[in-house]
CSV table of C-alpha atoms in Angstrom, one decimal:
chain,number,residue,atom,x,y,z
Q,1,UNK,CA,165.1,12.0,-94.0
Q,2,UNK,CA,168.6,12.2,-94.4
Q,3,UNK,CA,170.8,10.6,-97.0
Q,4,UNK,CA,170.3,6.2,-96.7
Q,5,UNK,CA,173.1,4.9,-98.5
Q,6,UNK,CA,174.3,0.8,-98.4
Q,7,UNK,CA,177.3,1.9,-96.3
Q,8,UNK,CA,175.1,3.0,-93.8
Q,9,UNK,CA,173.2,0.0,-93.2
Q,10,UNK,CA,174.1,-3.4,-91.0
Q,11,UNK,CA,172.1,-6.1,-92.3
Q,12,UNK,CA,173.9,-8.9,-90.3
Q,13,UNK,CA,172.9,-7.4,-87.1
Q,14,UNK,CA,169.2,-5.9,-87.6
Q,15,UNK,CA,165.7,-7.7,-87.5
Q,16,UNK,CA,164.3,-8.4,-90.8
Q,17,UNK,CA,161.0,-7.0,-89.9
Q,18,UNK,CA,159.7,-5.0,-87.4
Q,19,UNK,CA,156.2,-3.7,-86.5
Q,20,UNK,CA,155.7,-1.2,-84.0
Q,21,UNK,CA,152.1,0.1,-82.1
Q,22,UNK,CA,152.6,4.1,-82.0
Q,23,UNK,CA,151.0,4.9,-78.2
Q,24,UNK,CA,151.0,8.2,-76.6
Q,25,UNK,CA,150.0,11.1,-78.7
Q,26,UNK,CA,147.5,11.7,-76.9
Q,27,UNK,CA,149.1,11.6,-73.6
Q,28,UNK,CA,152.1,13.5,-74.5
Q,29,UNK,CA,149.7,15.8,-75.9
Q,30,UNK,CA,147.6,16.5,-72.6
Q,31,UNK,CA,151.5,16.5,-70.8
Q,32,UNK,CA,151.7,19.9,-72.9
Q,33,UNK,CA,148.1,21.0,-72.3
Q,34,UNK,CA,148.0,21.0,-75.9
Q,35,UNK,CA,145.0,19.4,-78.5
Q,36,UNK,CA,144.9,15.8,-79.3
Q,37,UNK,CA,146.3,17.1,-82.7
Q,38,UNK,CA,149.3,18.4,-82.1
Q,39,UNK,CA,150.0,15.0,-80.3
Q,40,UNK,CA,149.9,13.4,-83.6
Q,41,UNK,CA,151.7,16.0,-85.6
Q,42,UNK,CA,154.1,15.0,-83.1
Q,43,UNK,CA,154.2,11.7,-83.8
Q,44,UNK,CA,154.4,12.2,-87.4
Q,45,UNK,CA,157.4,13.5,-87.3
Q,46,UNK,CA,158.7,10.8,-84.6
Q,47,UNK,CA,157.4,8.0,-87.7
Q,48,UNK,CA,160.1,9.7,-90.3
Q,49,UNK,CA,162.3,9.6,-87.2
Q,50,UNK,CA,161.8,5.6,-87.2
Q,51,UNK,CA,161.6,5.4,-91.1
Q,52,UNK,CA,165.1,6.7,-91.1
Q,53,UNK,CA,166.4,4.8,-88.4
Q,54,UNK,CA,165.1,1.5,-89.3
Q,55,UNK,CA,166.5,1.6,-93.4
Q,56,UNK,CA,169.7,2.6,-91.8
Q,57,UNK,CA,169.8,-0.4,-89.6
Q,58,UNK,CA,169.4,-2.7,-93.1
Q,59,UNK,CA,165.4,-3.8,-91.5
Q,60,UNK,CA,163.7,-5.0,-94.8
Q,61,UNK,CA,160.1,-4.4,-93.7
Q,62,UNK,CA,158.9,-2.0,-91.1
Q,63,UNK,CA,154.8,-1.8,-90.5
Q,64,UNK,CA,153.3,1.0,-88.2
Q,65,UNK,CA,149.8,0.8,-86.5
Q,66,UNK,CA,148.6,4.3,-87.9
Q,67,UNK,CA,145.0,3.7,-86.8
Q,68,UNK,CA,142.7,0.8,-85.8
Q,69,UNK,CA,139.5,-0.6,-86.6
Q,70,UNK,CA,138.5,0.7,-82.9
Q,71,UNK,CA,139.8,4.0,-83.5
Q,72,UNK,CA,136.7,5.2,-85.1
Q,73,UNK,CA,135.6,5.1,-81.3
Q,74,UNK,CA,137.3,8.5,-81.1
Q,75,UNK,CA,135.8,12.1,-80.7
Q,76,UNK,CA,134.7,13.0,-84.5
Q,77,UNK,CA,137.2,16.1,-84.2
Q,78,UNK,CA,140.3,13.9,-83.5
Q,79,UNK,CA,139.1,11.3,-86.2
Q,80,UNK,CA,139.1,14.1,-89.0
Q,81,UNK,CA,142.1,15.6,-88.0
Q,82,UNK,CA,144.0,12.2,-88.3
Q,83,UNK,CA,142.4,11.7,-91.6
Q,84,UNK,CA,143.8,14.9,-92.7
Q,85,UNK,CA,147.2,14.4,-91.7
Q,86,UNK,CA,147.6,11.1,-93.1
Q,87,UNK,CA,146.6,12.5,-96.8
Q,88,UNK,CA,149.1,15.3,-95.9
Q,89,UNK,CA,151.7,13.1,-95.1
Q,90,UNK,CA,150.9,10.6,-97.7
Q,91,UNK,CA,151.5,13.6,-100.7
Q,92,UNK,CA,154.7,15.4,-98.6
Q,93,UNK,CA,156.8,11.7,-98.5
Q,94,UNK,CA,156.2,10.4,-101.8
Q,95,UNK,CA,159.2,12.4,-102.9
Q,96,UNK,CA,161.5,11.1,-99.7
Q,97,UNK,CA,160.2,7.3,-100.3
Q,98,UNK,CA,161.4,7.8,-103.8
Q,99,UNK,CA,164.7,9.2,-103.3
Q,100,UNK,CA,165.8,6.2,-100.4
Q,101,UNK,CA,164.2,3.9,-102.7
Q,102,UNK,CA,161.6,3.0,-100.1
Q,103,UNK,CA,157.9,0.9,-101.1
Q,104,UNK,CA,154.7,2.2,-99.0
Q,105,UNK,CA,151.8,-0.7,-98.7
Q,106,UNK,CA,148.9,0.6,-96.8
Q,107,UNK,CA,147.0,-3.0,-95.5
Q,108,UNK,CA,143.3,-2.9,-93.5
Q,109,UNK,CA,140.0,-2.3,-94.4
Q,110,UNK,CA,140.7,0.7,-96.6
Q,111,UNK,CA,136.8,0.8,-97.7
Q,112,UNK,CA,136.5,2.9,-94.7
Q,113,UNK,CA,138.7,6.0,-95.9
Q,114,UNK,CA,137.4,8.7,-98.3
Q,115,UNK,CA,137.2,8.0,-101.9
Q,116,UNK,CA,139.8,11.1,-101.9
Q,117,UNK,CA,142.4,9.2,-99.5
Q,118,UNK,CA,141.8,6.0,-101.3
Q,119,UNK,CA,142.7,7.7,-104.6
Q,120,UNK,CA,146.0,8.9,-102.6
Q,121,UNK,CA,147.1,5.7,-100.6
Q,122,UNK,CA,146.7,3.9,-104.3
Q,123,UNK,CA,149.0,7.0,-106.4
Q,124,UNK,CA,151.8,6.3,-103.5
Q,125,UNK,CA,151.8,2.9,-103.5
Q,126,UNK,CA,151.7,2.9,-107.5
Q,127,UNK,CA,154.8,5.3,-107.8
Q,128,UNK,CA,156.8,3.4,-105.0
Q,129,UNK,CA,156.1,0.1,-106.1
Q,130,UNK,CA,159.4,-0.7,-107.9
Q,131,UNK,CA,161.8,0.7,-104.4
Q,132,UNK,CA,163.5,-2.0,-103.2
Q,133,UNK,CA,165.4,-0.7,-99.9
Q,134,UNK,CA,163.2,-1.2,-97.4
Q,135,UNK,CA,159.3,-1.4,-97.1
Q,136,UNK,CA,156.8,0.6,-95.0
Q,137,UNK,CA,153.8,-0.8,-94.0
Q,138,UNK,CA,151.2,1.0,-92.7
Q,139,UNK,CA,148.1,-0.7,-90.9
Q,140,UNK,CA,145.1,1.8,-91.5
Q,141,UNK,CA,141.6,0.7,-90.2
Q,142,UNK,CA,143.2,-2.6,-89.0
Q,143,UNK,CA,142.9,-5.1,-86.8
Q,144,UNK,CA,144.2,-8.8,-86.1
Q,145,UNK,CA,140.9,-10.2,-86.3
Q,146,UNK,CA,139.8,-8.4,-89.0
Q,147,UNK,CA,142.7,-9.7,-90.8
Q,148,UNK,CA,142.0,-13.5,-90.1
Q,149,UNK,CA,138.2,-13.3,-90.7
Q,150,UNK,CA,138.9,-11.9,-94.6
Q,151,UNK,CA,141.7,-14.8,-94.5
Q,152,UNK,CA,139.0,-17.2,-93.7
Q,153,UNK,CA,136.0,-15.5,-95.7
Q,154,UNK,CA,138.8,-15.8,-98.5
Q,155,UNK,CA,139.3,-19.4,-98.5
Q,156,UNK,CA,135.7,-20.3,-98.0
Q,157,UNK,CA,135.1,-18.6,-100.8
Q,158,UNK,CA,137.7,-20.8,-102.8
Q,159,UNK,CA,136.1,-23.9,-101.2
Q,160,UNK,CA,132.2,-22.8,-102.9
Q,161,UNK,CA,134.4,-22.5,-106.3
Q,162,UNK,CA,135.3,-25.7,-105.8
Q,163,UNK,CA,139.3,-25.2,-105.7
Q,164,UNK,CA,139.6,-26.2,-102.1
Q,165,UNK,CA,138.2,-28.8,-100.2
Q,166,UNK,CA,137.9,-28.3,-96.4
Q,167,UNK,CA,140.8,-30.9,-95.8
Q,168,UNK,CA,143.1,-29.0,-97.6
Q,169,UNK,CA,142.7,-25.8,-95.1
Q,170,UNK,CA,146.0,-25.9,-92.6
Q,171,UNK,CA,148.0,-23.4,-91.2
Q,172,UNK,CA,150.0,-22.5,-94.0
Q,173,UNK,CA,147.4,-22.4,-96.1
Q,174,UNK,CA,145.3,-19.7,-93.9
Q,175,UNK,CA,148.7,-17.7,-93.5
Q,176,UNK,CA,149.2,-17.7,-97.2
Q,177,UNK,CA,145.8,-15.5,-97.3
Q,178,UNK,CA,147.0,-12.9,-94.2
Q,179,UNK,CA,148.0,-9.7,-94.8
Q,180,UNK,CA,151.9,-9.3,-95.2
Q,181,UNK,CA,152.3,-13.0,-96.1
Q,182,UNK,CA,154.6,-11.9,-99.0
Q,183,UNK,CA,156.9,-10.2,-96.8
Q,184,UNK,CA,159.2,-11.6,-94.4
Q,185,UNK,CA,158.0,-13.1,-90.9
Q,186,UNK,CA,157.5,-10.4,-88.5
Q,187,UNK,CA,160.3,-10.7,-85.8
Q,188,UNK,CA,160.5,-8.0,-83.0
Q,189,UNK,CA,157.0,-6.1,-81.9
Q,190,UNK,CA,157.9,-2.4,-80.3
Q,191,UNK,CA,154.9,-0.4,-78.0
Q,192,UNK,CA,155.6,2.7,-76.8
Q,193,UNK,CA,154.4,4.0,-73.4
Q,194,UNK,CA,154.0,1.9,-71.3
Q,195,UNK,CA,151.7,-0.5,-72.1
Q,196,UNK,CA,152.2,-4.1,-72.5
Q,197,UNK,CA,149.6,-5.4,-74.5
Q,198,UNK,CA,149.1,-5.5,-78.7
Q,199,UNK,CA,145.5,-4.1,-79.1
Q,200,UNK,CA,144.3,-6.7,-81.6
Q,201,UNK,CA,147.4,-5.8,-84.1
Q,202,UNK,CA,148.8,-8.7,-86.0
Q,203,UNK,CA,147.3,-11.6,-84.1
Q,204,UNK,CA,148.6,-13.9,-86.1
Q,205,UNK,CA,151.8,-12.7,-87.5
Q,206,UNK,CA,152.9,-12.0,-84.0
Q,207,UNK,CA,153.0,-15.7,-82.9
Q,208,UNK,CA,156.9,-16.2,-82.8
Q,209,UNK,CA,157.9,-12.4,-82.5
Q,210,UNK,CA,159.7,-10.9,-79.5
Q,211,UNK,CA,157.9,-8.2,-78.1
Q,212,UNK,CA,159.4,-4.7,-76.3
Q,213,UNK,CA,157.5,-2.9,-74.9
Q,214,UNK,CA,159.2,1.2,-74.2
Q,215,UNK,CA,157.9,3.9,-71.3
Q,216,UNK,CA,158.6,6.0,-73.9
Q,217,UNK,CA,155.9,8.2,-75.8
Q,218,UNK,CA,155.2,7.8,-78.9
Q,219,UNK,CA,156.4,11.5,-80.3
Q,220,UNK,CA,159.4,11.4,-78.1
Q,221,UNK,CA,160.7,8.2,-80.0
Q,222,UNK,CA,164.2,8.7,-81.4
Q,223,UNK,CA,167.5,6.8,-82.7
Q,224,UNK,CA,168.1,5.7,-79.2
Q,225,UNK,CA,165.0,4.5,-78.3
Q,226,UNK,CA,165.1,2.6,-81.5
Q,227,UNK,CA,168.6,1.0,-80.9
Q,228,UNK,CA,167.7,0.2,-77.4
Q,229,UNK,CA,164.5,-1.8,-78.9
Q,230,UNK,CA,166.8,-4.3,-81.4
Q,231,UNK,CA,169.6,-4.3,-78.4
Q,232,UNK,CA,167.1,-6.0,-76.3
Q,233,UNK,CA,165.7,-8.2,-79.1
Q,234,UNK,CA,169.6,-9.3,-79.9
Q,235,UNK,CA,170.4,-10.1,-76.3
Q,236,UNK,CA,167.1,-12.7,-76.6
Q,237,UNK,CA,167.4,-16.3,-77.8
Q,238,UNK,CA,164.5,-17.1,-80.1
Q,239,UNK,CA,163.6,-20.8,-79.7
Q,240,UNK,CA,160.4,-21.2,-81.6
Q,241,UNK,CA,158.8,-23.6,-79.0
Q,242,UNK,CA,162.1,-25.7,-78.8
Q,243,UNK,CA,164.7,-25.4,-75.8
């Protein structure tokens, strides 16, 4: 990352929060005749790309699908190697996130991940707790329905204690127990190449966001791409159901 300073960033101009689903590692990686691998070593690098971009823009929150619940799916070989780069990248940023003052939170089922990467995702969200410039969410073994069913399991569970009864379950209530209800409401959804759909990712904080969906793969995502993404979300008029 380069420098992030306050006369860097427009904050009058720039969505709040915005989530984005990384596609095409894989593809840009067989467009190379290269392993699945390199495809997201690639895209590791395109992710401090978007960091960079999005703090100077003034975005407040920025979460990243880094893997799904269905990602397990994968050949064994490409599941490890993931694994492996996301503790490598998790101990080489620490020292960036704490020099531009940015907070990691790591939300999904993390009782999937090594005791090893659990130890690490916990020591970098520990020592960036207190960074205030922006936050970086990444969604690790996650998935929208996932995310709702702990919501619910959560509640019920407050219901058998005898601190809820089931006429006091609403909306806001159920959103109070999602994941990223502390943060601000998620605004503009980005996909990357090509495809138009959001692969069970924030099903319900999605409900009012403007989506843009980019041809672009995911390693060859740069500062353009980016500012073509919140040009497109500018030009849109968000009328939450109304006229």
């Amino acid at each position: 990352m380069s420098e992030l300073n306050g006369a860097d960033l427009n904050s009058a101009v720039a969505p709040a929060h915005i989530a984005i689903i990384m596609d095409g590692n894989n593809r840009w990686a067989k467009k190379k005749h290269l392993p699945s691998i390199a495809g997201h070593t690639a895209g590791a690098s395109a992710v401090r790309r978007v960091v960079e971009a999005a703090a100077r823009s003034g975005v407040k929150v920025l979460t990243l699908f880094a893997f799904s619940s269905e990602n397990w799916k994968r050949p064994k070989l490409e599941v490890d190697g993931l694994m492996a780069l996301f503790m490598r990248s998790l101990k080489k940023e620490l020292k960036r996130l704490n020099e531009h003052k940015i907070r990691l939170r790591v939300v999904g089922d993390l009782s999937g991940f090594s005791s090893g990467l659990q130890k690490q995702i916990k020591t970098v969200e520990d020592s960036t707790k207190d960074n205030d410039l922006m936050t970086l969410v990444i969604a690790a073994n996650y998935g929208g329905r996932w995310d709702i069913a702990e919501a619910a399991k959560a509640i019920a569970k407050r219901v058998v204690l005898g601190e809820l009864v089931p006429e006091d379950i609403n909306e806001t209530l159920l959103g109070e127990h999602m994941q990223l209800a502390d943060l601000p409401e998620l605004d503009l959804l980005i996909r990357t190449s090509g495809e138009e759909r959001i692969s069970n990712f924030l099903l319900w904080q999605t409900a009012y966001s403007e989506f843009v969906f980019l041809p672009v793969l995911w390693p060859d995502f740069d500062q353009q791409h980016f500012d073509e993404a919140i040009q497109t979300y500018q030009n849109r008029q968000r009328r939450y159901g109304g006229r």
